[in-house]
Structure formats: C-alpha cells, structure tokens
Amino acid sequence: MRLLVKAPAKINLSLDVLHKRPDGFHEVEMIMTTIDLADRIELTNLSDDTINILSHNRFVPDDGRNLAYQAAQLLKDRLDIKKGVAISIDKVIPVAAGLAGGSSDAAATLKGLNRLWDLGLSLDELAELGSEIGSDVSFCVYGGTALATGRGEKIEHLPAPPNCWVILAKPTIGVSTADVYRNLDVSNIQHPNTEAMISALNRSSYSDICANLGNVLESVTLDMYPEVAQIKDQMERFGADAVLMSGSGPTVYGLVQYESRLHRIYNGLRGFCDQVFAVRMLGE
Ligand SMILES: C[C@](O)(CO)[C@H](O)COP(=O)(O)OP(=O)(O)OC[C@H]1O[C@@H](n2ccc(N)nc2=O)[C@H](O)[C@@H]1O
Ligand SMILES: Nc1ncnc2c1ncn2[C@@H]1O[C@H](COP(=O)(O)OP(=O)(O)OP(=O)(O)O)[C@@H](O)[C@H]1O
C-alpha cells in the first residue's frame, strides 16, 4: 500500500528568545504559520523490515540523518513495529532555509505512517513523539498558526492570519540553526512584542501583523551573511508591506496584500535570487 502526504513549510511571524537554558537550548516564544509551499512525501510499505529514503536533492541525506527516517525509526522503536517503509521525498522547500523543511517531512512521515500502519495515535501523541526529533516538529504535526514556547515544542493554537501573499527569497547559502543560536548574545536582545502579534491575529488585523513582525535571530544571521540584508532591502524597495527573515534564515519573506504588487516584487527579486516563491498563507 502507498500513501501521499504533504509537508508544508512554516514562517515565523515572530521569534523571541527569553534565555539560554542549562540544557544548551534556548527558551523561545515564537508565532509560526504554515504556508502553501510543501514537500510531497510518498510512503510505500516494504516487505522487509527496513527504512529507505529516496530523494533527488543532493542536500538531503538518504540515511539515518534524514529527519523523515528518524520519524519512521522512532515509531518502529516505540511501538515495536516490524515493518518496512520506502519514504520518497519530492523536495520543494529549500534546504537549511529557516522554513522547517526537514521538520515538516518528519511530521508528515509520523502522520502518514500513523495511517499507513493503522497505529491510532492522536495528533497530541504524534506531536510529543515529534519533539524528540527536533524543536519544530511538534508545530509541524499540527500545522496552522500557533504560539510555540519551551524550546519550541509547547504549542498553543492561534487564529489564521488574514489572507495575503507571501514572497520568499532564499540566497544560495544554507544556514546552520545551531550556529545562529550560538552566536546570539542573550544579554542584548531587542524583544519583539509577542502579545501584540497575538492580539493582531485575534483581531485579524493585517496592518498590525505587519507592524509587529520580529525575529531576534535576524540580526545574528545578517551579521554572518550580509547578502541576507541586501535581499531584505530589495524586498522592501520593491514594495512588500512588511519584510522579515524566517527562523534562523537565510530565507527572507515579504507580506503582500494585493496581487497587482506581487508580480513586481517577484520579478524584481528573480533578478537577484535563484529561489523565489510567491505563495499563500495556509494558516488554518
Ligand atoms: C529557528 C527555529 O527553526 C525557529 O522555528 C527553531 O527554533 C529551531 O528548530 P529546529 O531546527 O527544529 O531545532 P533543533 O533541531 O531542535 O535544534 C538545532 C540546534 O539549534 C539550537 N536550538 C534549537 C532550538 C532552541 N529552542 N534552542 C536552541 O538553542 C540547538 O543548538 C540545537 O542543537
Ligand atoms: N528531510 C529533510 N529535508 C531537508 N533536510 C534534511 C532532511 N532531513 C535532514 N536534513 C538535514 O537537516 C539540515 C537542515 O535542513 P532543514 O531544511 O530542515 O533546515 P531549516 O529549514 O533551517 O530548519 P528549521 O527551520 O527547522 O531550523 C539540512 O542541512 C540537512 O542536512
């Protein structure tokens, strides 16, 4: 039997760091929302007890380092499952981009195998398992729009943002999330207003969402990779309503309400950047 699952990317509407924890992780307060840019994962039962990863992207590992592999292995170990699966990943989300591509592949694999192997686990149970794979996996299990706290694994659902376009531009560099957190000076942080963003979402106020975008990792990545600042500048100059780097970067996104302006920004950025996408928020 085979099953197809979509694994959508996320963007951070806000990302705050409260402090560094004794376990080395950072205590965060983030608002994330899913967007209509997704990997497609095909899960096929195998007759022998193995996990195979197939991907045509040279940046995606095809062994135990792959987060989708780790998701399948975790389910097999915890529930003592003696089945095999081939996981084919049609990679659309840019890799090491701040868009949670690997985490979303892991979450989609957890949800897909729950159906394929008829495991009967709840979304909460899958999200809890997912948090063992990576901090973003719990959010990706639920999708939608949410406040994520702890190291990112504690999820509180929020209303979807009002409909708008998201333009994404990823420079050719890939960024290591661990490096960015390591270079963050926690004693010198300009905190975004998370409460104001929650209020903007509750009121469905597009202008207040734009006014309250904020990411404390942005200045760290901008210092490491000046080309990210250039893309931000260009996106602002071409007329996006608000611009921010997602996660640990380097992808920069711009919010745009009117389709008429979308094409100008998209075409303008294509001149500077290979990977540019214009997508909708999913959010629900
Ligand atoms: C930047 C974000 O993507 C924003 O959504 C997340 O905070 C990171 O999520 P992720 O990539 O799933 O992160 P993980 O795979 O759990 O951790 C990668 C590395 O990032 C650092 N890390 C991650 C999350 C966190 N709250 N504090 C950290 O310091 C740790 O050094 C960790 O070793
Ligand atoms: N299924 C996967 N897809 C992409 N990368 C993967 C996958 N599994 C493992 N990786 C590894 O994880 C690294 C980070 O990739 P990913 O695309 O998940 O980063 P990211 O979008 O920055 O994640 P996040 O936003 O959660 O920090 C890659 O360099 C790659 O080696």
mmCIF file of C-alpha atoms and ligand atoms in Angstrom:
data_model
loop_
_atom_site.group_PDB
_atom_site.id
_atom_site.type_symbol
_atom_site.label_atom_id
_atom_site.label_comp_id
_atom_site.label_asym_id
_atom_site.label_seq_id
_atom_site.Cartn_x
_atom_site.Cartn_y
_atom_site.Cartn_z
ATOM 1 C CA MET A 1 0.000 0.000 0.000
ATOM 2 C CA ARG A 2 1.131 3.558 -0.621
ATOM 3 C CA LEU A 3 0.164 6.947 0.779
ATOM 4 C CA LEU A 4 0.875 10.535 -0.292
ATOM 5 C CA VAL A 5 1.279 13.256 2.340
ATOM 6 C CA LYS A 6 2.030 16.961 2.027
ATOM 7 C CA ALA A 7 4.656 18.562 4.239
ATOM 8 C CA PRO A 8 4.152 22.352 4.263
ATOM 9 C CA ALA A 9 6.802 24.912 5.214
ATOM 10 C CA LYS A 10 6.391 27.408 8.056
ATOM 11 C CA ILE A 11 7.384 31.010 8.515
ATOM 12 C CA ASN A 12 7.972 32.786 11.810
ATOM 13 C CA LEU A 13 5.762 35.852 12.256
ATOM 14 C CA SER A 14 7.717 36.429 15.447
ATOM 15 C CA LEU A 15 10.621 34.767 17.190
ATOM 16 C CA ASP A 16 11.775 35.824 20.647
ATOM 17 C CA VAL A 17 14.421 34.229 22.860
ATOM 18 C CA LEU A 18 13.895 34.587 26.617
ATOM 19 C CA HIS A 19 17.089 32.964 27.923
ATOM 20 C CA LYS A 20 19.579 30.166 27.401
ATOM 21 C CA ARG A 21 18.692 27.017 29.343
ATOM 22 C CA PRO A 22 21.024 24.765 31.289
ATOM 23 C CA ASP A 23 20.488 22.014 28.655
ATOM 24 C CA GLY A 24 22.008 24.308 25.978
ATOM 25 C CA PHE A 25 18.695 25.032 24.219
ATOM 26 C CA HIS A 26 17.086 28.476 24.225
ATOM 27 C CA GLU A 27 13.723 29.209 25.787
ATOM 28 C CA VAL A 28 11.717 30.716 22.945
ATOM 29 C CA GLU A 29 8.397 32.428 22.286
ATOM 30 C CA MET A 30 7.538 32.126 18.594
ATOM 31 C CA ILE A 31 4.488 32.585 16.423
ATOM 32 C CA MET A 32 4.546 30.365 13.370
ATOM 33 C CA THR A 33 2.168 29.800 10.499
ATOM 34 C CA THR A 34 2.137 27.296 7.637
ATOM 35 C CA ILE A 35 2.400 28.432 4.029
ATOM 36 C CA ASP A 36 1.410 26.859 0.722
ATOM 37 C CA LEU A 37 4.904 25.637 -0.167
ATOM 38 C CA ALA A 38 5.178 21.926 0.500
ATOM 39 C CA ASP A 39 7.307 18.845 0.017
ATOM 40 C CA ARG A 40 5.415 15.788 -1.168
ATOM 41 C CA ILE A 41 6.127 12.567 0.656
ATOM 42 C CA GLU A 42 5.183 9.155 -0.656
ATOM 43 C CA LEU A 43 5.165 6.278 1.820
ATOM 44 C CA THR A 44 5.170 2.728 0.470
ATOM 45 C CA ASN A 45 5.076 -0.417 2.615
ATOM 46 C CA LEU A 46 8.075 -2.719 2.157
ATOM 47 C CA SER A 47 8.024 -6.453 2.733
ATOM 48 C CA ASP A 48 11.300 -6.391 4.701
ATOM 49 C CA ASP A 49 11.986 -4.557 7.983
ATOM 50 C CA THR A 50 13.949 -1.563 6.595
ATOM 51 C CA ILE A 51 13.575 2.183 6.045
ATOM 52 C CA ASN A 52 14.581 3.511 2.607
ATOM 53 C CA ILE A 53 14.860 7.200 1.804
ATOM 54 C CA LEU A 54 14.601 8.315 -1.819
ATOM 55 C CA SER A 55 15.258 11.919 -2.717
ATOM 56 C CA HIS A 56 16.712 13.525 -5.801
ATOM 57 C CA ASN A 57 18.085 16.512 -3.862
ATOM 58 C CA ARG A 58 21.816 16.292 -3.188
ATOM 59 C CA PHE A 59 21.478 18.346 0.032
ATOM 60 C CA VAL A 60 19.018 15.880 1.571
ATOM 61 C CA PRO A 61 20.642 12.939 3.403
ATOM 62 C CA ASP A 62 19.318 9.490 2.427
ATOM 63 C CA ASP A 63 20.215 7.726 5.672
ATOM 64 C CA GLY A 64 19.596 7.956 9.430
ATOM 65 C CA ARG A 65 20.441 11.691 9.347
ATOM 66 C CA ASN A 66 17.224 12.339 7.442
ATOM 67 C CA LEU A 67 14.509 13.599 9.821
ATOM 68 C CA ALA A 68 11.840 11.573 7.987
ATOM 69 C CA TYR A 69 13.951 8.443 8.516
ATOM 70 C CA GLN A 70 14.241 9.342 12.210
ATOM 71 C CA ALA A 71 10.451 9.728 12.417
ATOM 72 C CA ALA A 72 9.867 6.239 10.978
ATOM 73 C CA GLN A 73 12.563 4.732 13.216
ATOM 74 C CA LEU A 74 11.063 6.366 16.308
ATOM 75 C CA LEU A 75 7.601 4.916 15.595
ATOM 76 C CA LYS A 76 9.089 1.470 14.931
ATOM 77 C CA ASP A 77 11.112 1.538 18.169
ATOM 78 C CA ARG A 78 8.386 2.908 20.455
ATOM 79 C CA LEU A 79 5.589 0.707 19.157
ATOM 80 C CA ASP A 80 7.778 -2.290 18.382
ATOM 81 C CA ILE A 81 6.735 -2.372 14.725
ATOM 82 C CA LYS A 82 8.461 -4.917 12.500
ATOM 83 C CA LYS A 83 7.506 -3.347 9.173
ATOM 84 C CA GLY A 84 9.482 -1.540 6.494
ATOM 85 C CA VAL A 85 8.764 1.597 4.518
ATOM 86 C CA ALA A 86 10.141 3.445 1.491
ATOM 87 C CA ILE A 87 9.958 7.219 2.004
ATOM 88 C CA SER A 88 10.184 9.174 -1.229
ATOM 89 C CA ILE A 89 10.686 12.923 -0.712
ATOM 90 C CA ASP A 90 9.845 15.296 -3.544
ATOM 91 C CA LYS A 91 11.771 18.286 -2.157
ATOM 92 C CA VAL A 92 10.185 21.641 -2.935
ATOM 93 C CA ILE A 93 11.045 23.545 0.275
ATOM 94 C CA PRO A 94 14.596 24.957 0.122
ATOM 95 C CA VAL A 95 17.010 23.098 2.429
ATOM 96 C CA ALA A 96 18.605 24.695 5.535
ATOM 97 C CA ALA A 97 16.497 27.755 4.845
ATOM 98 C CA GLY A 98 14.654 28.561 8.094
ATOM 99 C CA LEU A 99 11.418 27.100 6.717
ATOM 100 C CA ALA A 100 11.396 23.862 8.763
ATOM 101 C CA GLY A 101 11.562 21.646 5.672
ATOM 102 C CA GLY A 102 13.177 18.673 7.396
ATOM 103 C CA SER A 103 10.926 19.053 10.443
ATOM 104 C CA SER A 104 7.842 19.111 8.242
ATOM 105 C CA ASP A 105 9.000 15.967 6.400
ATOM 106 C CA ALA A 106 9.366 14.268 9.802
ATOM 107 C CA ALA A 107 5.908 15.434 10.914
ATOM 108 C CA ALA A 108 4.304 14.277 7.638
ATOM 109 C CA THR A 109 6.032 10.898 7.984
ATOM 110 C CA LEU A 110 4.695 10.497 11.544
ATOM 111 C CA LYS A 111 1.168 11.362 10.417
ATOM 112 C CA GLY A 112 1.379 9.260 7.248
ATOM 113 C CA LEU A 113 2.723 6.153 8.968
ATOM 114 C CA ASN A 114 0.064 6.535 11.680
ATOM 115 C CA ARG A 115 -2.463 5.972 8.876
ATOM 116 C CA LEU A 116 -0.488 3.514 6.744
ATOM 117 C CA TRP A 117 0.238 1.260 9.724
ATOM 118 C CA ASP A 118 -3.112 1.945 11.420
ATOM 119 C CA LEU A 119 -1.488 2.945 14.723
ATOM 120 C CA GLY A 120 -4.373 5.025 16.133
ATOM 121 C CA LEU A 121 -2.125 7.687 17.705
ATOM 122 C CA SER A 122 -3.656 11.113 18.395
ATOM 123 C CA LEU A 123 -2.169 14.349 16.990
ATOM 124 C CA ASP A 124 -1.028 15.232 20.539
ATOM 125 C CA GLU A 125 0.789 11.897 20.820
ATOM 126 C CA LEU A 126 2.422 12.371 17.418
ATOM 127 C CA ALA A 127 3.482 15.930 18.346
ATOM 128 C CA GLU A 128 5.022 14.699 21.595
ATOM 129 C CA LEU A 129 6.955 11.999 19.750
ATOM 130 C CA GLY A 130 7.978 14.569 17.130
ATOM 131 C CA SER A 131 9.519 16.848 19.752
ATOM 132 C CA GLU A 132 12.154 14.152 20.317
ATOM 133 C CA ILE A 133 13.289 14.583 16.701
ATOM 134 C CA GLY A 134 13.539 18.387 16.637
ATOM 135 C CA SER A 135 12.134 21.525 18.232
ATOM 136 C CA ASP A 136 9.997 22.472 15.192
ATOM 137 C CA VAL A 137 8.462 19.027 14.594
ATOM 138 C CA SER A 138 5.584 19.382 17.105
ATOM 139 C CA PHE A 139 4.378 22.562 15.401
ATOM 140 C CA CYS A 140 4.629 20.861 12.011
ATOM 141 C CA VAL A 141 2.465 17.959 13.223
ATOM 142 C CA TYR A 142 -0.415 20.372 13.920
ATOM 143 C CA GLY A 143 0.305 22.988 11.251
ATOM 144 C CA GLY A 144 -1.885 26.073 11.178
ATOM 145 C CA THR A 145 -0.929 29.083 13.262
ATOM 146 C CA ALA A 146 0.410 28.753 16.794
ATOM 147 C CA LEU A 147 2.411 30.162 19.659
ATOM 148 C CA ALA A 148 5.348 27.840 20.361
ATOM 149 C CA THR A 149 7.143 28.057 23.706
ATOM 150 C CA GLY A 150 9.626 25.970 25.678
ATOM 151 C CA ARG A 151 12.303 25.074 23.151
ATOM 152 C CA GLY A 152 9.536 25.288 20.539
ATOM 153 C CA GLU A 153 7.618 22.106 21.359
ATOM 154 C CA LYS A 154 4.798 23.568 23.510
ATOM 155 C CA ILE A 155 2.025 24.571 21.135
ATOM 156 C CA GLU A 156 -0.992 26.843 21.647
ATOM 157 C CA HIS A 157 -3.225 27.299 18.612
ATOM 158 C CA LEU A 158 -3.994 30.766 17.270
ATOM 159 C CA PRO A 159 -6.352 32.092 14.575
ATOM 160 C CA ALA A 160 -5.062 32.105 10.995
ATOM 161 C CA PRO A 161 -3.705 35.406 9.623
ATOM 162 C CA PRO A 162 -5.966 37.215 7.157
ATOM 163 C CA ASN A 163 -5.477 36.134 3.557
ATOM 164 C CA CYS A 164 -2.378 37.581 1.929
ATOM 165 C CA TRP A 165 0.550 36.644 -0.288
ATOM 166 C CA VAL A 166 3.956 35.615 0.981
ATOM 167 C CA ILE A 167 7.004 36.150 -1.234
ATOM 168 C CA LEU A 168 10.024 34.115 -0.206
ATOM 169 C CA ALA A 169 13.583 34.674 -1.366
ATOM 170 C CA LYS A 170 16.414 32.380 -0.384
ATOM 171 C CA PRO A 171 20.031 33.307 -1.085
ATOM 172 C CA THR A 172 22.266 30.444 -2.216
ATOM 173 C CA ILE A 173 23.789 29.956 1.251
ATOM 174 C CA GLY A 174 22.447 27.426 3.777
ATOM 175 C CA VAL A 175 22.433 28.359 7.451
ATOM 176 C CA SER A 176 23.095 26.137 10.460
ATOM 177 C CA THR A 177 20.452 26.768 13.133
ATOM 178 C CA ALA A 178 22.892 25.710 15.878
ATOM 179 C CA ASP A 179 25.482 28.303 14.692
ATOM 180 C CA VAL A 180 22.928 31.106 14.734
ATOM 181 C CA TYR A 181 21.738 30.300 18.274
ATOM 182 C CA ARG A 182 25.386 30.007 19.363
ATOM 183 C CA ASN A 183 26.163 33.494 18.027
ATOM 184 C CA LEU A 184 23.145 35.099 19.723
ATOM 185 C CA ASP A 185 24.048 37.420 22.610
ATOM 186 C CA VAL A 186 21.176 36.731 25.025
ATOM 187 C CA SER A 187 22.166 39.694 27.237
ATOM 188 C CA ASN A 188 21.484 42.128 24.406
ATOM 189 C CA ILE A 189 18.154 41.288 22.789
ATOM 190 C CA GLN A 190 15.518 43.664 21.423
ATOM 191 C CA HIS A 191 12.401 41.633 22.133
ATOM 192 C CA PRO A 192 9.528 41.623 19.637
ATOM 193 C CA ASN A 193 6.062 42.221 21.077
ATOM 194 C CA THR A 194 4.579 38.706 21.046
ATOM 195 C CA GLU A 195 1.410 39.829 22.859
ATOM 196 C CA ALA A 196 0.780 42.487 20.206
ATOM 197 C CA MET A 197 1.145 39.851 17.458
ATOM 198 C CA ILE A 198 -1.311 37.534 19.251
ATOM 199 C CA SER A 199 -3.740 40.436 19.571
ATOM 200 C CA ALA A 200 -3.316 41.287 15.866
ATOM 201 C CA LEU A 201 -4.127 37.667 14.939
ATOM 202 C CA ASN A 202 -7.139 37.614 17.266
ATOM 203 C CA ARG A 203 -8.418 40.812 15.620
ATOM 204 C CA SER A 204 -7.414 39.620 12.126
ATOM 205 C CA SER A 205 -5.620 42.936 11.631
ATOM 206 C CA TYR A 206 -3.286 42.694 8.631
ATOM 207 C CA SER A 207 -1.690 46.088 9.326
ATOM 208 C CA ASP A 208 -0.926 45.196 12.955
ATOM 209 C CA ILE A 209 0.547 41.840 11.899
ATOM 210 C CA CYS A 210 2.825 43.741 9.511
ATOM 211 C CA ALA A 211 3.737 46.244 12.226
ATOM 212 C CA ASN A 212 4.683 43.556 14.745
ATOM 213 C CA LEU A 213 6.807 41.134 12.700
ATOM 214 C CA GLY A 214 10.040 40.490 14.632
ATOM 215 C CA ASN A 215 12.814 37.904 14.864
ATOM 216 C CA VAL A 216 15.726 38.166 17.316
ATOM 217 C CA LEU A 217 17.822 35.754 15.224
ATOM 218 C CA GLU A 218 17.662 38.084 12.229
ATOM 219 C CA SER A 219 20.495 40.416 13.250
ATOM 220 C CA VAL A 220 22.727 37.405 14.040
ATOM 221 C CA THR A 221 22.279 35.882 10.580
ATOM 222 C CA LEU A 222 22.560 39.313 8.928
ATOM 223 C CA ASP A 223 25.949 39.801 10.607
ATOM 224 C CA MET A 224 27.099 36.374 9.397
ATOM 225 C CA TYR A 225 25.728 36.757 5.850
ATOM 226 C CA PRO A 226 25.414 40.366 4.567
ATOM 227 C CA GLU A 227 23.649 39.140 1.391
ATOM 228 C CA VAL A 228 20.558 38.470 3.530
ATOM 229 C CA ALA A 229 20.380 42.193 4.394
ATOM 230 C CA GLN A 230 20.590 43.030 0.689
ATOM 231 C CA ILE A 231 17.626 40.799 -0.088
ATOM 232 C CA LYS A 232 15.662 42.388 2.765
ATOM 233 C CA ASP A 233 16.415 45.855 1.375
ATOM 234 C CA GLN A 234 15.383 44.838 -2.126
ATOM 235 C CA MET A 235 12.136 43.273 -0.940
ATOM 236 C CA GLU A 236 11.310 46.483 0.942
ATOM 237 C CA ARG A 237 12.238 48.662 -2.027
ATOM 238 C CA PHE A 238 10.124 46.623 -4.450
ATOM 239 C CA GLY A 239 7.151 47.353 -2.176
ATOM 240 C CA ALA A 240 6.391 44.460 0.217
ATOM 241 C CA ASP A 241 4.107 45.577 3.066
ATOM 242 C CA ALA A 242 6.446 44.069 5.697
ATOM 243 C CA VAL A 243 9.651 42.010 5.492
ATOM 244 C CA LEU A 244 11.319 39.563 7.894
ATOM 245 C CA MET A 245 13.782 36.686 7.928
ATOM 246 C CA SER A 246 12.168 33.343 8.846
ATOM 247 C CA GLY A 247 13.592 31.197 11.673
ATOM 248 C CA SER A 248 17.382 31.125 11.651
ATOM 249 C CA GLY A 249 17.334 32.123 7.968
ATOM 250 C CA PRO A 250 18.564 32.800 5.440
ATOM 251 C CA THR A 251 15.135 32.920 3.739
ATOM 252 C CA VAL A 252 13.566 36.364 3.781
ATOM 253 C CA TYR A 253 9.831 36.747 3.284
ATOM 254 C CA GLY A 254 7.629 39.692 2.445
ATOM 255 C CA LEU A 255 3.898 40.005 3.049
ATOM 256 C CA VAL A 256 1.818 41.482 0.238
ATOM 257 C CA GLN A 257 -1.908 42.110 0.315
ATOM 258 C CA TYR A 258 -2.582 42.951 -3.340
ATOM 259 C CA GLU A 259 -1.805 40.661 -6.245
ATOM 260 C CA SER A 260 -1.066 43.643 -8.516
ATOM 261 C CA ARG A 261 2.049 44.424 -6.464
ATOM 262 C CA LEU A 262 3.048 40.773 -6.109
ATOM 263 C CA HIS A 263 4.322 40.422 -9.682
ATOM 264 C CA ARG A 264 6.573 43.490 -9.480
ATOM 265 C CA ILE A 265 8.230 42.247 -6.293
ATOM 266 C CA TYR A 266 8.519 38.660 -7.562
ATOM 267 C CA ASN A 267 10.049 39.674 -10.892
ATOM 268 C CA GLY A 268 12.365 42.185 -9.243
ATOM 269 C CA LEU A 269 13.736 39.597 -6.843
ATOM 270 C CA ARG A 270 14.195 36.965 -9.554
ATOM 271 C CA GLY A 271 16.966 39.163 -10.889
ATOM 272 C CA PHE A 272 18.971 38.754 -7.687
ATOM 273 C CA CYS A 273 17.985 35.425 -6.283
ATOM 274 C CA ASP A 274 17.585 31.917 -7.759
ATOM 275 C CA GLN A 275 14.993 30.680 -5.314
ATOM 276 C CA VAL A 276 11.967 32.971 -5.197
ATOM 277 C CA PHE A 277 8.426 31.770 -4.442
ATOM 278 C CA ALA A 278 5.070 33.531 -4.265
ATOM 279 C CA VAL A 279 2.622 31.536 -2.164
ATOM 280 C CA ARG A 280 -0.450 31.928 0.032
ATOM 281 C CA MET A 281 -0.591 31.633 3.788
ATOM 282 C CA LEU A 282 -2.352 28.384 4.807
ATOM 283 C CA GLY A 283 -2.688 29.366 8.449
ATOM 284 C CA GLU A 284 -5.717 27.216 9.430
HETATM 285 C C1 LIG B 1 14.984 28.516 14.418
HETATM 286 C C2 LIG B 1 13.744 27.664 14.520
HETATM 287 O O1 LIG B 1 13.569 26.914 13.316
HETATM 288 C C3 LIG B 1 12.537 28.589 14.630
HETATM 289 O O2 LIG B 1 11.341 27.945 14.332
HETATM 290 C C4 LIG B 1 13.795 26.709 15.688
HETATM 291 O O3 LIG B 1 13.993 27.411 16.900
HETATM 292 C C5 LIG B 1 14.850 25.627 15.523
HETATM 293 O O4 LIG B 1 14.207 24.431 15.351
HETATM 294 P P1 LIG B 1 14.940 23.087 14.846
HETATM 295 O O5 LIG B 1 15.700 23.352 13.601
HETATM 296 O O6 LIG B 1 13.889 22.023 14.842
HETATM 297 O O7 LIG B 1 15.980 22.889 16.005
HETATM 298 P P2 LIG B 1 16.630 21.555 16.614
HETATM 299 O O8 LIG B 1 16.912 20.593 15.519
HETATM 300 O O9 LIG B 1 15.795 21.111 17.764
HETATM 301 O O10 LIG B 1 17.981 22.168 17.180
HETATM 302 C C6 LIG B 1 19.060 22.523 16.371
HETATM 303 C C7 LIG B 1 20.026 23.314 17.240
HETATM 304 O O11 LIG B 1 19.505 24.652 17.434
HETATM 305 C C8 LIG B 1 19.726 25.095 18.757
HETATM 306 N N1 LIG B 1 18.421 25.404 19.390
HETATM 307 C C9 LIG B 1 17.261 24.983 18.833
HETATM 308 C C10 LIG B 1 16.054 25.300 19.410
HETATM 309 C C11 LIG B 1 16.056 26.064 20.597
HETATM 310 N N2 LIG B 1 14.921 26.400 21.196
HETATM 311 N N3 LIG B 1 17.225 26.474 21.137
HETATM 312 C C12 LIG B 1 18.420 26.169 20.548
HETATM 313 O O12 LIG B 1 19.472 26.562 21.046
HETATM 314 C C13 LIG B 1 20.480 23.986 19.463
HETATM 315 O O13 LIG B 1 21.849 24.297 19.356
HETATM 316 C C14 LIG B 1 20.181 22.760 18.642
HETATM 317 O O14 LIG B 1 21.221 21.841 18.694
HETATM 318 N N1 LIG B 2 14.026 15.604 5.120
HETATM 319 C C1 LIG B 2 14.980 16.541 5.131
HETATM 320 N N2 LIG B 2 14.909 17.594 4.316
HETATM 321 C C2 LIG B 2 15.877 18.537 4.327
HETATM 322 N N3 LIG B 2 16.970 18.498 5.102
HETATM 323 C C3 LIG B 2 17.093 17.471 5.942
HETATM 324 C C4 LIG B 2 16.124 16.451 5.991
HETATM 325 N N4 LIG B 2 16.492 15.578 6.934
HETATM 326 C C5 LIG B 2 17.639 16.021 7.438
HETATM 327 N N5 LIG B 2 18.050 17.148 6.846
HETATM 328 C C6 LIG B 2 19.258 17.910 7.210
HETATM 329 O O1 LIG B 2 18.842 18.985 8.032
HETATM 330 C C7 LIG B 2 19.520 20.196 7.694
HETATM 331 C C8 LIG B 2 18.566 21.370 7.917
HETATM 332 O O2 LIG B 2 17.585 21.315 6.924
HETATM 333 P P1 LIG B 2 16.134 21.974 7.016
HETATM 334 O O3 LIG B 2 15.716 22.211 5.617
HETATM 335 O O4 LIG B 2 15.228 21.181 7.865
HETATM 336 O O5 LIG B 2 16.520 23.339 7.748
HETATM 337 P P2 LIG B 2 15.662 24.535 8.251
HETATM 338 O O6 LIG B 2 14.552 24.837 7.289
HETATM 339 O O7 LIG B 2 16.586 25.661 8.547
HETATM 340 O O8 LIG B 2 15.022 24.013 9.590
HETATM 341 P P3 LIG B 2 14.444 24.855 10.794
HETATM 342 O O9 LIG B 2 13.657 25.990 10.186
HETATM 343 O O10 LIG B 2 13.561 23.824 11.484
HETATM 344 O O11 LIG B 2 15.615 25.287 11.610
HETATM 345 C C9 LIG B 2 19.944 20.018 6.250
HETATM 346 O O12 LIG B 2 21.180 20.616 6.023
HETATM 347 C C10 LIG B 2 20.006 18.508 6.031
HETATM 348 O O13 LIG B 2 21.336 18.037 6.119
#
